[in-house]
Coordinates of C-alpha atoms in Angstrom, one line a residue:
M1 CA 109.4 50.1 79.3
V2 CA 110.7 51.7 82.6
P3 CA 109.3 55.2 83.2
P4 CA 111.8 57.7 84.5
D5 CA 111.5 59.4 87.9
L6 CA 112.2 63.1 88.2
R7 CA 112.3 63.2 92.0
P8 CA 115.8 63.9 93.4
T9 CA 117.8 61.1 95.0
D10 CA 120.0 61.0 98.1
P11 CA 122.4 58.0 98.5
L12 CA 122.7 58.8 102.2
V13 CA 119.1 57.9 102.6
A14 CA 119.8 54.5 101.0
R15 CA 122.6 54.0 103.5
D16 CA 120.3 54.8 106.4
I17 CA 117.7 52.3 105.1
Y18 CA 120.3 49.6 104.9
E19 CA 121.3 50.3 108.5
G20 CA 117.6 50.1 109.6
R21 CA 116.9 53.8 110.0
Y22 CA 113.7 55.0 108.2
S23 CA 113.2 58.8 108.1
F24 CA 109.8 59.8 106.7
A25 CA 107.5 62.7 107.3
G26 CA 109.8 64.2 109.9
R27 CA 110.0 61.0 112.0
V28 CA 112.9 58.6 112.3
V29 CA 112.4 54.9 113.3
D30 CA 115.4 52.6 114.0
T31 CA 114.1 49.1 113.5
G32 CA 117.1 47.4 115.0
G33 CA 117.2 44.9 112.2
A34 CA 113.5 44.1 112.1
S35 CA 111.2 44.7 109.2
P36 CA 110.0 48.2 108.9
F37 CA 106.6 46.8 108.0
S38 CA 106.3 45.1 111.4
V39 CA 107.0 48.1 113.6
T40 CA 104.4 50.4 115.1
P41 CA 104.4 53.5 112.9
P42 CA 105.0 56.8 114.7
S43 CA 102.5 58.7 112.5
I44 CA 100.2 58.2 109.6
G45 CA 102.4 60.3 107.4
W46 CA 105.4 58.1 108.2
E47 CA 103.4 55.0 107.5
D48 CA 102.0 56.4 104.2
S49 CA 105.5 57.3 103.0
L50 CA 106.8 53.8 103.9
H51 CA 104.1 52.0 102.0
Q52 CA 104.3 54.3 99.0
F53 CA 107.9 53.1 98.2
R54 CA 108.9 56.5 96.7
W55 CA 112.1 56.0 98.6
L56 CA 113.2 53.3 96.1
R57 CA 114.7 56.2 94.1
H58 CA 117.4 56.6 96.8
M59 CA 118.3 52.9 96.4
K60 CA 118.7 53.5 92.7
G61 CA 120.8 56.6 93.4
A62 CA 123.2 54.6 95.5
Q63 CA 124.2 52.6 92.3
S64 CA 125.4 49.6 94.2
D65 CA 124.5 45.9 94.2
L66 CA 124.0 46.2 98.0
A67 CA 121.3 48.8 97.6
S68 CA 119.6 46.8 94.9
N69 CA 119.6 43.6 97.0
N70 CA 118.3 45.6 100.0
A71 CA 115.5 47.1 97.8
R72 CA 114.5 43.7 96.5
A73 CA 114.4 42.2 100.0
L74 CA 112.2 45.1 101.3
V75 CA 109.8 44.7 98.4
N76 CA 109.6 41.0 99.0
D77 CA 109.0 41.6 102.7
W78 CA 106.1 43.9 101.9
I79 CA 104.5 41.4 99.4
L80 CA 104.7 38.6 102.1
S81 CA 103.4 40.8 104.9
H82 CA 100.8 43.1 103.2
G83 CA 100.4 41.9 99.6
R84 CA 97.2 39.9 100.0
N85 CA 95.4 41.6 102.9
L86 CA 93.7 44.4 100.8
S87 CA 93.0 46.6 103.8
G88 CA 94.6 49.1 106.1
N89 CA 96.6 52.2 105.4
A90 CA 98.9 50.3 103.1
W91 CA 96.0 49.9 100.7
K92 CA 94.6 53.4 100.7
M93 CA 94.1 54.7 97.2
K94 CA 96.7 57.4 97.2
V95 CA 99.3 55.1 98.8
T96 CA 98.6 52.2 96.4
A97 CA 98.7 54.5 93.4
A98 CA 102.1 55.9 94.5
R99 CA 103.4 52.4 95.1
V100 CA 102.3 51.1 91.7
I101 CA 104.1 54.0 90.0
A102 CA 107.2 53.6 92.1
W103 CA 107.4 49.8 91.5
M104 CA 107.1 50.4 87.7
Q105 CA 109.7 53.1 87.8
Y106 CA 112.2 51.0 89.6
S107 CA 111.3 47.6 88.2
R108 CA 114.7 47.3 86.5
L109 CA 116.4 47.9 89.9
L110 CA 114.3 45.2 91.5
L111 CA 114.2 42.6 88.7
I112 CA 117.7 42.6 87.2
D113 CA 119.6 39.7 88.8
S114 CA 116.5 38.5 90.6
D115 CA 115.5 34.8 90.7
A116 CA 112.4 33.4 89.1
V117 CA 110.5 33.2 92.4
F118 CA 110.8 36.9 93.2
Y119 CA 110.1 37.8 89.5
R120 CA 106.7 35.9 89.6
R121 CA 105.9 37.2 93.0
F122 CA 106.6 40.8 92.1
M123 CA 104.7 40.8 88.8
G124 CA 101.8 39.0 90.4
S125 CA 101.6 41.6 93.3
L126 CA 101.9 44.5 90.8
A127 CA 99.1 43.1 88.7
R128 CA 96.9 42.5 91.8
Q129 CA 97.4 46.1 92.9
V130 CA 96.5 47.4 89.4
R131 CA 93.3 45.3 89.5
Y132 CA 92.5 46.7 92.9
L133 CA 92.8 50.3 91.6
R134 CA 90.7 49.5 88.6
G135 CA 88.0 48.1 90.8
L136 CA 88.0 51.2 93.1
A137 CA 88.5 53.9 90.4
S138 CA 84.9 54.1 89.3
S139 CA 83.5 54.6 92.8
T140 CA 85.9 57.4 93.9
N141 CA 85.1 61.1 94.3
D142 CA 86.5 63.5 91.8
D143 CA 89.4 64.5 94.1
L144 CA 93.2 64.4 94.1
D145 CA 93.1 60.7 95.2
A146 CA 91.0 59.9 92.1
L147 CA 93.5 61.7 89.8
N148 CA 96.4 59.9 91.3
V149 CA 94.7 56.6 90.7
R150 CA 94.0 57.5 87.1
I151 CA 97.6 58.5 86.6
A152 CA 98.8 55.1 88.1
L153 CA 96.4 53.2 85.8
A154 CA 97.7 55.1 82.8
Y155 CA 101.2 54.2 83.7
A156 CA 100.1 50.5 84.0
S157 CA 98.5 50.6 80.6
Q158 CA 101.9 51.6 79.0
V159 CA 104.3 49.5 81.1
L160 CA 102.5 46.2 81.7
P161 CA 101.6 43.7 79.0
P162 CA 99.3 45.7 76.7
S163 CA 95.5 45.4 76.4
A164 CA 94.0 47.7 73.8
R165 CA 90.8 48.0 75.8
F166 CA 92.5 48.8 79.1
E167 CA 94.8 51.3 77.4
K168 CA 92.0 53.2 75.7
A169 CA 89.9 53.3 78.9
A170 CA 92.9 54.4 81.0
S171 CA 93.7 57.3 78.7
K172 CA 90.1 58.4 78.5
N173 CA 89.5 58.3 82.3
L174 CA 92.8 60.2 82.9
E175 CA 91.7 62.9 80.5
N176 CA 88.4 63.2 82.2
Q177 CA 90.0 63.7 85.6
L178 CA 92.5 66.2 84.2
R179 CA 89.7 68.1 82.6
L180 CA 87.8 68.3 85.9
Q181 CA 90.7 69.0 88.2
I182 CA 93.3 71.1 86.3
L183 CA 91.7 74.5 85.9
P184 CA 92.1 76.6 82.7
D185 CA 94.7 78.8 84.5
G186 CA 96.8 75.8 85.6
G187 CA 95.8 75.6 89.2
H188 CA 94.4 72.6 90.9
A189 CA 90.7 72.5 91.9
S190 CA 91.7 72.1 95.6
R191 CA 93.3 75.6 95.3
C192 CA 96.4 74.2 97.1
P193 CA 99.6 75.3 95.2
D194 CA 101.6 72.6 96.9
V195 CA 100.1 69.7 94.8
L196 CA 101.5 71.1 91.5
P197 CA 105.1 69.9 91.8
G198 CA 104.1 66.4 92.6
L199 CA 101.6 66.3 89.8
L200 CA 104.2 67.4 87.3
A201 CA 106.6 64.8 88.6
D202 CA 104.1 62.1 87.7
L203 CA 102.6 63.6 84.5
L204 CA 105.9 64.4 82.7
P205 CA 107.3 60.8 82.9
L206 CA 103.8 59.5 81.9
A207 CA 103.9 61.7 78.8
Q208 CA 107.4 60.3 78.0
C209 CA 106.0 56.8 78.2
Y210 CA 103.6 57.5 75.3
V211 CA 106.4 59.1 73.3
S212 CA 108.8 56.2 73.9
A213 CA 106.1 53.8 72.8
S214 CA 105.5 55.8 69.6
K215 CA 101.9 56.5 70.6
P216 CA 100.1 59.8 70.6
V217 CA 100.2 61.6 74.0
P218 CA 96.6 62.2 75.2
Q219 CA 95.8 65.8 74.4
E220 CA 94.4 66.6 77.8
L221 CA 97.7 65.4 79.3
V222 CA 99.7 67.8 77.1
R223 CA 97.3 70.7 77.9
A224 CA 97.5 70.0 81.6
I225 CA 101.3 70.0 81.7
D226 CA 101.4 73.2 79.6
R227 CA 99.1 74.9 82.0
I228 CA 100.6 73.7 85.3
F229 CA 104.1 75.1 84.5
P230 CA 103.2 78.8 84.5
A231 CA 100.9 78.2 87.5
L232 CA 103.7 76.7 89.5
R233 CA 105.9 79.7 88.7
F234 CA 103.0 82.0 89.7
F235 CA 103.0 80.6 93.3
R236 CA 106.8 80.5 93.6
H237 CA 108.7 83.1 95.6
A238 CA 112.2 84.0 94.5
D239 CA 113.7 81.8 97.2
G240 CA 112.0 78.8 95.6
H241 CA 109.3 78.3 98.2
I242 CA 105.6 78.1 97.2
A243 CA 103.1 80.4 98.8
L244 CA 101.3 78.9 101.9
F245 CA 97.7 78.8 100.9
H246 CA 95.0 76.1 101.4
G247 CA 97.1 73.3 102.8
A248 CA 100.6 74.2 101.5
G249 CA 103.4 73.5 103.9
G250 CA 107.1 73.2 103.7
T251 CA 108.1 73.2 100.1
N252 CA 110.3 70.5 98.6
L253 CA 112.7 72.9 96.8
N254 CA 114.6 70.2 95.0
L255 CA 111.4 68.7 93.5
T256 CA 110.1 72.0 92.4
A257 CA 113.5 72.9 90.7
A258 CA 113.7 69.4 89.1
V259 CA 110.3 69.6 87.4
L260 CA 110.8 73.2 86.3
R261 CA 113.9 72.2 84.4
H262 CA 111.6 70.3 82.0
D263 CA 109.7 73.4 81.1
Q264 CA 110.8 73.7 77.5
N265 CA 108.7 76.8 76.8
G266 CA 109.9 78.8 79.9
A267 CA 106.4 79.9 80.5
Q268 CA 106.1 83.1 82.6
P269 CA 103.5 83.5 85.4
L270 CA 100.3 85.4 84.7
G271 CA 99.4 88.5 86.7
H272 CA 96.3 86.7 88.1
M273 CA 94.7 83.3 88.1
P274 CA 90.9 84.0 87.8
H275 CA 89.8 80.4 87.9
S276 CA 92.0 79.4 90.9
G277 CA 91.3 82.7 92.7
Y278 CA 94.7 84.3 93.2
Q279 CA 96.4 87.6 92.4
R280 CA 100.1 88.2 91.8
L281 CA 101.9 91.6 91.9
A282 CA 105.6 91.8 90.9
R283 CA 107.7 94.9 90.6
G284 CA 111.5 95.1 91.0
G285 CA 112.4 92.3 93.4
T286 CA 109.1 92.4 95.3
I287 CA 106.4 89.7 94.9
I288 CA 103.0 89.8 96.4
L289 CA 100.6 86.8 96.2
A290 CA 97.0 87.1 97.5
D291 CA 94.1 84.7 97.9
T292 CA 91.1 86.2 96.2
G293 CA 89.0 83.1 95.6
V294 CA 85.9 81.6 97.2
A295 CA 86.1 78.9 99.8
P296 CA 86.9 75.4 98.5
S297 CA 83.8 73.2 98.3
G298 CA 82.9 69.5 97.8
A299 CA 85.7 67.1 98.4
Y300 CA 88.2 69.9 98.7
A301 CA 86.3 71.6 101.6
F302 CA 88.1 69.1 103.9
G303 CA 91.5 70.7 103.2
G304 CA 90.6 74.4 102.6
H305 CA 91.5 77.3 104.8
A306 CA 89.7 80.4 105.9
S307 CA 92.2 82.6 104.1
C308 CA 90.2 84.9 101.8
L309 CA 92.2 88.1 101.0
A310 CA 95.3 86.9 102.9
F311 CA 98.6 87.7 101.2
E312 CA 102.3 86.9 101.2
M313 CA 105.1 89.2 100.4
S314 CA 108.8 88.5 99.5
S315 CA 111.7 90.8 98.5
G316 CA 114.5 89.1 96.6
R317 CA 115.2 85.8 98.2
Q318 CA 113.6 86.7 101.5
R319 CA 110.0 86.2 102.5
L320 CA 108.8 89.0 104.7
I321 CA 105.0 88.4 105.3
V322 CA 103.6 84.9 105.1
N323 CA 100.7 82.8 106.2
S324 CA 101.3 80.2 108.9
G325 CA 101.1 77.2 106.5
I326 CA 100.6 73.7 107.9
D327 CA 102.6 71.3 110.0
G328 CA 104.5 69.0 107.6
L329 CA 104.5 66.3 110.3
R330 CA 100.7 66.3 110.1
R331 CA 100.1 66.5 113.8
E332 CA 96.4 66.8 114.6
R333 CA 96.8 69.4 117.4
Y334 CA 98.1 72.0 114.9
R335 CA 95.9 71.3 111.9
E336 CA 92.7 73.1 112.9
M337 CA 94.6 76.2 114.2
A338 CA 96.4 76.5 110.9
R339 CA 93.1 76.6 109.0
M340 CA 91.7 79.6 110.9
T341 CA 91.7 83.1 109.5
A342 CA 93.9 84.2 112.4
A343 CA 96.7 82.0 111.1
H344 CA 96.8 84.1 107.8
S345 CA 97.8 87.6 107.0
T346 CA 94.4 89.2 106.7
L347 CA 91.7 90.8 108.7
V348 CA 89.9 88.9 111.5
L349 CA 86.5 90.3 112.6
D350 CA 85.4 89.7 116.2
D351 CA 88.0 86.9 116.6
T352 CA 85.9 84.9 114.1
S353 CA 87.1 83.1 110.9
S354 CA 85.7 84.1 107.6
A355 CA 84.8 80.4 106.9
R356 CA 83.0 78.1 109.3
F357 CA 84.1 74.5 109.8
A358 CA 81.8 71.6 110.5
G359 CA 82.6 68.2 112.1
I360 CA 85.3 66.9 114.4
A361 CA 88.3 64.7 113.6
R362 CA 88.2 62.3 116.5
S363 CA 91.3 60.2 115.5
P364 CA 94.4 60.8 113.4
G365 CA 92.9 58.8 110.5
D366 CA 89.6 60.8 110.3
R367 CA 88.9 63.3 107.7
P368 CA 89.4 66.9 109.0
P369 CA 86.4 69.2 109.5
R370 CA 85.1 70.5 106.2
I371 CA 84.3 74.1 105.3
A372 CA 80.5 74.3 105.9
S373 CA 80.2 78.0 104.8
G374 CA 82.5 80.8 103.8
P375 CA 83.1 83.4 101.2
S376 CA 80.9 82.7 98.2
T377 CA 81.3 86.0 96.4
V378 CA 84.6 87.8 95.8
R379 CA 84.5 91.0 93.8
I380 CA 87.8 91.9 92.2
E381 CA 89.1 94.9 90.4
R382 CA 92.6 94.7 89.1
R383 CA 94.8 97.5 87.9
E384 CA 97.2 96.5 85.2
D385 CA 99.6 99.5 85.4
P386 CA 103.2 98.3 84.9
A387 CA 104.5 101.1 87.0
K388 CA 102.2 100.4 90.0
P389 CA 100.2 97.2 89.6
G390 CA 97.5 96.6 92.2
F391 CA 94.1 95.1 92.9
A392 CA 91.1 95.7 95.2
A393 CA 88.8 92.9 96.3
Q394 CA 85.8 92.3 98.6
H395 CA 84.5 89.1 100.2
D396 CA 81.3 88.3 101.9
G397 CA 82.6 85.8 104.5
Y398 CA 81.4 88.0 107.3
L399 CA 78.2 89.2 105.7
R400 CA 75.7 86.6 107.1
Q401 CA 77.0 86.8 110.7
F402 CA 78.0 90.4 111.0
G403 CA 76.4 92.1 108.0
L404 CA 79.8 93.4 106.8
W405 CA 82.0 93.0 103.7
H406 CA 85.8 93.0 104.0
E407 CA 87.6 94.9 101.3
R408 CA 91.4 94.9 100.8
A409 CA 93.4 96.8 98.3
I410 CA 97.1 96.4 97.7
S411 CA 99.4 98.1 95.2
L412 CA 103.1 98.1 94.4
H413 CA 104.9 101.5 93.9
D414 CA 108.4 102.9 93.4
D415 CA 109.8 99.9 91.5
G416 CA 108.6 97.5 94.3
T417 CA 110.1 99.4 97.2
R418 CA 106.8 100.5 98.6
V419 CA 103.6 98.6 99.2
D420 CA 100.3 100.6 99.8
G421 CA 97.3 98.8 101.2
H422 CA 94.1 99.4 103.0
D423 CA 91.5 97.2 104.8
R424 CA 87.9 98.3 105.0
L425 CA 84.7 97.0 106.6
I426 CA 81.7 97.9 104.5
H427 CA 78.1 97.8 105.8
P428 CA 75.7 97.5 102.8
G429 CA 72.6 98.7 104.7
R430 CA 71.5 102.3 104.9
Q431 CA 70.3 102.3 108.5
G432 CA 72.4 103.0 111.5
V433 CA 74.4 100.3 113.3
D434 CA 73.9 99.5 117.0
H435 CA 76.7 96.9 117.3
Q436 CA 80.4 97.4 117.8
Y437 CA 82.9 94.8 116.7
Q438 CA 86.6 94.6 117.2
F439 CA 88.8 93.7 114.3
D440 CA 92.4 92.7 114.0
I441 CA 94.5 93.0 110.9
R442 CA 97.3 90.5 111.1
F443 CA 100.6 90.4 109.2
H444 CA 102.5 87.2 110.1
L445 CA 106.3 87.6 109.7
H446 CA 108.6 84.9 108.4
P447 CA 110.6 83.5 111.4
V448 CA 113.9 85.0 110.1
V449 CA 112.6 88.5 110.0
H450 CA 113.6 90.7 112.9
A451 CA 111.0 93.2 114.1
S452 CA 111.3 96.1 116.5
R453 CA 109.2 99.1 117.3
E454 CA 110.1 102.5 115.8
D455 CA 107.2 104.5 117.2
A456 CA 103.5 104.1 118.2
R457 CA 102.4 103.2 114.6
T458 CA 105.7 102.1 113.0
I459 CA 107.5 98.7 113.0
H460 CA 111.0 98.2 111.7
L461 CA 111.7 95.0 109.8
S462 CA 115.1 93.7 109.0
T463 CA 116.2 90.5 107.1
D464 CA 119.2 88.3 107.0
Q465 CA 119.7 89.5 103.4
G466 CA 120.6 93.0 104.8
E467 CA 117.3 94.7 103.8
S468 CA 115.3 97.0 106.1
W469 CA 111.6 97.8 105.8
L470 CA 109.2 100.1 107.7
F471 CA 105.6 99.1 108.3
S472 CA 103.2 101.9 109.4
A473 CA 99.5 102.3 109.7
N474 CA 97.3 105.5 110.0
R475 CA 94.7 104.1 112.4
G476 CA 94.3 101.5 115.2
D477 CA 96.7 100.1 117.8
V478 CA 99.8 98.8 116.1
T479 CA 101.5 96.1 118.2
L480 CA 104.0 93.2 117.8
E481 CA 102.8 89.9 119.1
D482 CA 104.0 86.3 119.1
S483 CA 102.9 84.0 116.3
V484 CA 103.5 80.4 115.1
Y485 CA 105.0 79.4 111.8
F486 CA 103.6 75.9 111.3
A487 CA 105.5 75.2 108.0
G488 CA 108.9 75.0 109.6
I489 CA 111.2 72.2 108.3
A490 CA 111.1 70.4 111.6
G491 CA 107.6 71.5 112.5
P492 CA 106.1 74.7 114.1
V493 CA 108.5 77.4 115.2
R494 CA 108.0 80.7 117.0
S495 CA 107.6 83.8 114.9
R496 CA 106.2 87.3 115.3
Q497 CA 103.2 89.2 113.8
I498 CA 102.2 92.8 113.4
V499 CA 98.6 93.3 114.6
I500 CA 96.5 96.4 113.9
A501 CA 93.5 96.4 116.4
D502 CA 90.5 98.8 116.3
F503 CA 86.7 98.9 116.5
W504 CA 84.1 99.2 113.9
P505 CA 82.1 101.4 113.2
Q506 CA 84.3 104.0 114.8
T507 CA 87.0 103.0 112.4
D508 CA 86.0 101.4 109.1
T509 CA 89.2 101.9 107.1
V510 CA 92.8 101.4 108.0
E511 CA 95.6 102.4 105.5
W512 CA 99.0 100.8 105.8
I513 CA 102.3 101.1 104.0
I514 CA 105.4 98.9 103.8
R515 CA 108.4 100.7 102.4
K516 CA 112.0 99.8 101.9
V517 CA 114.6 102.0 103.6

């Protein structure tokens, strides 16, 4: 059995690989005829992509004997150089799991017309990697890496020579991880929307393996797929990009479109995802997505952002207000800035993030600092009015340090052509307050949005799609400042942001409106 691969292919990538150019994670390395496994990798992301072998799909897409022979030679090269030394980045759990799946998906490409020596070497290495994953699986944390390992082992139980005991254990362990990590509303426990397309790209072919073998598909696998589809649509703007929350970066539009084509039910997104902690407002051509969940904890605290009550807004196929996202090239100097509250479209109190981070990443391979404390309570009130949907939410991320709750309310009016919102700082005590704090309400603009000042409290926004919007606020100093959009295709790019600055307790509520003109 050869599992299918839903990931899009590009024959030009196969040509580049044949010519010795390897482009992964935003970096290009020309090996000059040498083995790519012997060169110094320019980044960890590049090295991970190389050893995952997902790029074999491009060799298959080229549909030529030359690409097949080249793919076989590269796999053979990896087996001889890395196949027995079970250490280093090449043997990280997520990398090994992806490689095992890729080798099984493209085993026909690699084995047809191969000689007996390569056949034995390939099958022996694949079996060794499966045994390696089986040995590690029981000692892993319940995180995304653990789920990827269980998916790879489930593939192996269907593709490799069968063992009833192994197959039963693989299905059971996969179901346990899916039950733990795929929330009832379809989101992932990390709260990162960006992981959903990749999960579907692996889970859908896995389900097909069971069907092709005339075996019952594990029920939790079926339920997970059915829940993820509407969740993915929930986070998707009309231009195909996924909202930039909790580690989401530049979206692979082709992958998202490819997996959604397999949604036989055409599931529509919900208005809110209570388990994942997100709100969605849609009216006319306007979409608003907001983070109304608590800070990620446990294994997911290492990738979470201080983004509570941040939101994104799009009109038609143009995103207007965004969060900064993350640098897709995984450069360390940008990662921590991207996680701060100031990199999100929400209120920042006294230049302090709503979540605190602990630890220091001393080298590129280290885990990033985890969220040590942050919003633990978020109160939400949603208004399900079809004519003017909206919500109001409060979080306690500033309560311990400043004694204040942050409240944000957003609603859509006039068929999506007007957005009403307010931000409020609430002091729960009854006694007077001696302290004064500055707050800044930030609205990061997408890089293609052009902004100019209309008057002291109004900013004019225009898009490449020919739309014009006016942003206005009733209080505070409304200014246009520089910003950084980390999620650019080639890395961070310059952008602009609207900032409303004022002082509490002199001002405790700021009302703002975004209306189409």
